[in-house]
CSV table of C-alpha atoms in Angstrom, one decimal:
chain,number,residue,atom,x,y,z
A,22,UNK,CA,0.0,0.0,0.0
A,23,UNK,CA,1.5,3.3,-1.1
A,24,UNK,CA,1.5,6.3,1.2
A,25,UNK,CA,-0.6,9.2,0.0
A,26,UNK,CA,1.4,12.3,-1.2
A,27,UNK,CA,-1.1,14.7,0.5
A,28,UNK,CA,-1.5,14.8,4.2
A,29,UNK,CA,-5.2,15.4,4.0
A,30,UNK,CA,-5.7,12.4,1.8
A,31,UNK,CA,-3.8,10.3,4.4
A,32,UNK,CA,-6.0,11.5,7.2
A,33,UNK,CA,-9.2,10.8,5.3
A,34,UNK,CA,-7.9,7.4,4.4
A,35,UNK,CA,-7.4,6.7,8.1
A,36,UNK,CA,-10.9,7.8,8.9
A,37,UNK,CA,-12.8,5.6,6.5
A,38,UNK,CA,-13.5,1.9,7.2
A,39,UNK,CA,-12.7,-0.6,4.5
A,40,UNK,CA,-15.7,-1.6,2.3
A,41,UNK,CA,-17.7,1.5,3.1
A,42,UNK,CA,-19.9,3.4,0.8
A,43,UNK,CA,-18.6,6.9,0.1
A,44,UNK,CA,-20.0,10.0,-1.7
A,45,UNK,CA,-17.2,12.6,-2.5
A,46,UNK,CA,-18.8,16.0,-3.0
A,47,UNK,CA,-16.6,18.3,-5.1
A,48,UNK,CA,-14.3,15.4,-5.9
A,49,UNK,CA,-12.2,17.4,-8.4
A,50,UNK,CA,-10.1,15.1,-10.6
A,51,UNK,CA,-10.8,12.1,-8.4
A,52,UNK,CA,-7.4,11.4,-6.8
A,53,UNK,CA,-8.9,10.9,-3.3
A,54,UNK,CA,-11.8,8.8,-4.5
A,55,UNK,CA,-9.5,6.7,-6.7
A,56,UNK,CA,-7.2,6.1,-3.6
A,57,UNK,CA,-10.1,5.1,-1.4
A,58,UNK,CA,-11.3,2.6,-4.0
A,59,UNK,CA,-7.9,1.1,-4.4
A,60,UNK,CA,-6.7,1.0,-0.8
A,61,UNK,CA,-10.0,0.7,1.2
A,62,UNK,CA,-12.2,-1.1,-1.3
A,63,UNK,CA,-14.9,1.5,-0.9
A,64,UNK,CA,-18.0,1.7,-3.1
A,65,UNK,CA,-17.4,5.3,-4.2
A,66,UNK,CA,-19.3,8.0,-6.2
A,67,UNK,CA,-18.4,11.6,-6.8
A,68,UNK,CA,-20.1,14.8,-7.6
A,69,UNK,CA,-18.2,17.6,-9.4
A,70,UNK,CA,-19.2,20.8,-11.2
A,71,UNK,CA,-16.0,21.2,-13.4
A,72,UNK,CA,-16.5,19.2,-16.6
A,73,UNK,CA,-12.8,18.9,-17.3
A,74,UNK,CA,-12.3,17.4,-13.9
A,75,UNK,CA,-15.1,14.9,-14.6
A,76,UNK,CA,-13.4,13.7,-17.8
A,77,UNK,CA,-10.2,13.1,-15.7
A,78,UNK,CA,-12.4,11.1,-13.2
A,79,UNK,CA,-14.0,9.0,-16.0
A,80,UNK,CA,-10.5,8.3,-17.4
A,81,UNK,CA,-9.7,6.8,-14.0
A,82,UNK,CA,-12.8,4.6,-14.2
A,83,UNK,CA,-14.6,6.5,-11.5
A,84,UNK,CA,-18.4,6.9,-11.1
A,85,UNK,CA,-18.7,10.8,-11.0
A,86,UNK,CA,-21.7,12.8,-12.1
A,87,UNK,CA,-22.0,16.5,-13.0
A,88,UNK,CA,-23.7,18.5,-10.3
A,89,UNK,CA,-23.7,21.8,-8.3
A,90,UNK,CA,-23.8,21.2,-4.6
A,91,UNK,CA,-25.8,24.3,-4.0
A,92,UNK,CA,-28.6,22.6,-5.9
A,93,UNK,CA,-28.9,20.0,-3.2
A,94,UNK,CA,-28.8,16.2,-3.0
A,95,UNK,CA,-32.5,15.5,-3.5
A,96,UNK,CA,-31.8,12.4,-5.6
A,97,UNK,CA,-30.2,10.6,-2.6
A,98,UNK,CA,-32.1,8.9,0.2
A,99,UNK,CA,-31.4,9.4,3.9
A,100,UNK,CA,-28.3,7.7,5.2
A,101,UNK,CA,-27.6,6.2,1.8
A,102,UNK,CA,-23.8,6.4,2.3
A,103,UNK,CA,-21.6,5.5,5.2
A,104,UNK,CA,-19.5,8.6,4.6
A,105,UNK,CA,-20.0,11.9,2.7
A,106,UNK,CA,-16.7,13.8,2.0
A,107,UNK,CA,-16.5,17.6,1.7
A,108,UNK,CA,-12.8,18.0,1.4
A,109,UNK,CA,-11.7,21.6,0.4
A,110,UNK,CA,-15.3,22.2,-0.6
A,111,UNK,CA,-17.3,24.1,2.0
A,112,UNK,CA,-15.5,27.3,1.5
A,113,UNK,CA,-16.5,27.3,-2.1
A,114,UNK,CA,-20.3,26.7,-1.9
A,115,UNK,CA,-22.7,29.6,-1.9
A,116,UNK,CA,-25.0,28.5,0.9
A,117,UNK,CA,-23.2,26.4,3.5
A,118,UNK,CA,-26.1,25.5,5.8
A,119,UNK,CA,-28.2,23.6,3.2
A,120,UNK,CA,-25.1,21.8,1.9
A,121,UNK,CA,-24.1,20.7,5.4
A,122,UNK,CA,-27.7,19.6,6.2
A,123,UNK,CA,-28.0,17.6,3.0
A,124,UNK,CA,-24.6,16.0,3.6
A,125,UNK,CA,-25.6,15.0,7.2
A,126,UNK,CA,-28.9,13.6,5.9
A,127,UNK,CA,-27.3,11.5,3.1
A,128,UNK,CA,-24.3,10.3,5.1
A,129,UNK,CA,-24.1,8.5,8.4
A,130,UNK,CA,-20.9,10.4,8.9
A,131,UNK,CA,-19.4,13.4,7.1
A,132,UNK,CA,-15.8,14.3,6.7
A,133,UNK,CA,-15.1,18.1,6.3
A,134,UNK,CA,-11.8,19.5,5.4
A,135,UNK,CA,-11.0,23.2,4.8
A,136,UNK,CA,-8.1,25.8,4.9
A,137,UNK,CA,-7.8,27.6,8.2
A,138,UNK,CA,-7.9,31.3,7.6
A,139,UNK,CA,-6.6,31.9,11.2
A,140,UNK,CA,-3.3,30.2,10.5
A,141,UNK,CA,-0.5,32.3,11.9
A,142,UNK,CA,1.1,32.9,8.5
A,143,UNK,CA,-2.2,34.3,7.2
A,144,UNK,CA,-2.5,36.5,10.3
A,145,UNK,CA,1.0,37.8,9.8
A,146,UNK,CA,0.4,38.7,6.1
A,147,UNK,CA,-2.8,40.5,7.0
A,148,UNK,CA,-1.2,42.3,9.9
A,149,UNK,CA,2.1,43.4,8.4
A,150,UNK,CA,1.2,43.7,4.8
A,151,UNK,CA,-2.4,44.7,5.1
A,152,UNK,CA,-3.3,42.4,2.3
A,153,UNK,CA,-5.4,39.3,1.8
A,154,UNK,CA,-3.2,36.3,2.6
A,155,UNK,CA,-1.8,33.9,0.0
A,156,UNK,CA,-0.5,30.7,1.5
A,157,UNK,CA,-0.2,27.1,0.3
A,158,UNK,CA,-3.7,26.3,1.6
A,159,UNK,CA,-5.1,29.6,0.3
A,160,UNK,CA,-3.0,29.8,-2.9
A,161,UNK,CA,-5.1,32.3,-5.0
A,162,UNK,CA,-5.0,36.1,-4.9
A,163,UNK,CA,-8.3,37.6,-3.8
A,164,UNK,CA,-9.5,38.4,-7.3
A,165,UNK,CA,-9.0,34.8,-8.5
A,166,UNK,CA,-10.0,32.8,-5.5
A,167,UNK,CA,-12.8,30.2,-5.7
A,168,UNK,CA,-13.4,30.6,-2.0
A,169,UNK,CA,-16.5,32.4,-0.9
A,170,UNK,CA,-16.2,31.8,2.8
A,171,UNK,CA,-13.0,32.3,4.9
A,172,UNK,CA,-13.4,30.4,8.1
A,173,UNK,CA,-11.1,29.3,10.9
A,174,UNK,CA,-11.0,26.0,12.8
A,175,UNK,CA,-12.6,27.8,15.8
A,176,UNK,CA,-15.3,29.1,13.5
A,177,UNK,CA,-16.2,25.6,12.4
A,178,UNK,CA,-16.2,24.2,15.9
A,179,UNK,CA,-18.5,27.0,17.0
A,180,UNK,CA,-20.8,26.4,13.9
A,181,UNK,CA,-21.1,22.7,14.9
A,182,UNK,CA,-22.0,23.6,18.5
A,183,UNK,CA,-24.7,26.1,17.3
A,184,UNK,CA,-26.2,23.6,14.8
A,185,UNK,CA,-26.2,20.5,17.0
A,186,UNK,CA,-23.6,18.7,15.0
A,187,UNK,CA,-21.4,16.2,16.8
A,188,UNK,CA,-17.7,16.4,16.2
A,189,UNK,CA,-16.3,12.9,16.5
A,190,UNK,CA,-12.7,13.7,15.6
A,191,UNK,CA,-10.6,16.6,14.5
A,192,UNK,CA,-7.3,16.4,12.7
A,193,UNK,CA,-5.1,19.4,11.9
A,194,UNK,CA,-2.0,19.8,9.7
A,195,UNK,CA,0.3,22.2,8.0
A,196,UNK,CA,2.5,21.8,4.9
A,197,UNK,CA,4.5,18.8,6.2
A,198,UNK,CA,3.1,17.6,9.5
A,199,UNK,CA,0.1,17.0,11.7
A,200,UNK,CA,-0.5,19.7,14.3
A,201,UNK,CA,-1.7,18.9,17.9
A,202,UNK,CA,-0.9,22.2,19.8
A,203,UNK,CA,-3.1,25.3,19.3
A,204,UNK,CA,-4.5,24.2,15.9
A,205,UNK,CA,-6.5,27.4,15.2
A,206,UNK,CA,-3.2,29.3,15.2
A,207,UNK,CA,-0.7,26.6,14.1
A,208,UNK,CA,-2.6,24.5,11.6
A,209,UNK,CA,-2.9,25.4,7.9
A,210,UNK,CA,-6.0,23.2,7.5
A,211,UNK,CA,-8.4,21.1,9.5
A,212,UNK,CA,-10.3,17.9,8.9
A,213,UNK,CA,-13.4,17.0,11.0
A,214,UNK,CA,-15.4,13.8,11.2
A,215,UNK,CA,-18.9,14.8,12.1
A,216,UNK,CA,-22.4,13.4,12.5
A,217,UNK,CA,-25.9,14.4,13.5
A,218,UNK,CA,-26.7,13.2,17.0
A,219,UNK,CA,-26.2,9.6,18.3
């Protein structure tokens, strides 16, 4: 079994049980979904809005359909997947709450990964330069970014508390390593395993 090149992919791989059913929302070119099928024998499906990315998924033999997450997941029954993945996706949707509610309805568990806008390097750029930060996890200048929401790890934890979402696990990382101390300051990104109630 080969080690994933991306830290976030390795974390998600650890979270998912072998043989599970997985829906990857905003799956991009399908690298994560392909890895999960190969290494965890999941039954996987993806949804992606970018047609060129879908062609790359199909070339890998992946089951991916064209869709806009802001349009909802009405075609999917309640708890029809063991896991729904929203990795590097929630900051790009227009309306977060309906996307989160749909994901929690369709999946028994949801994995959410996003860049941490409160990462210390972002704070320093904003403080000293007075400009919108550009970092490895937020690589685009403000005028080209696909991100609509700039949230921190603390923001997401608070959001979950306010909306009765259970956080089962949180993992945090920067460019090379996992982070365990003061993640809202020291982590470039966070990944959460969440569910609705028990």
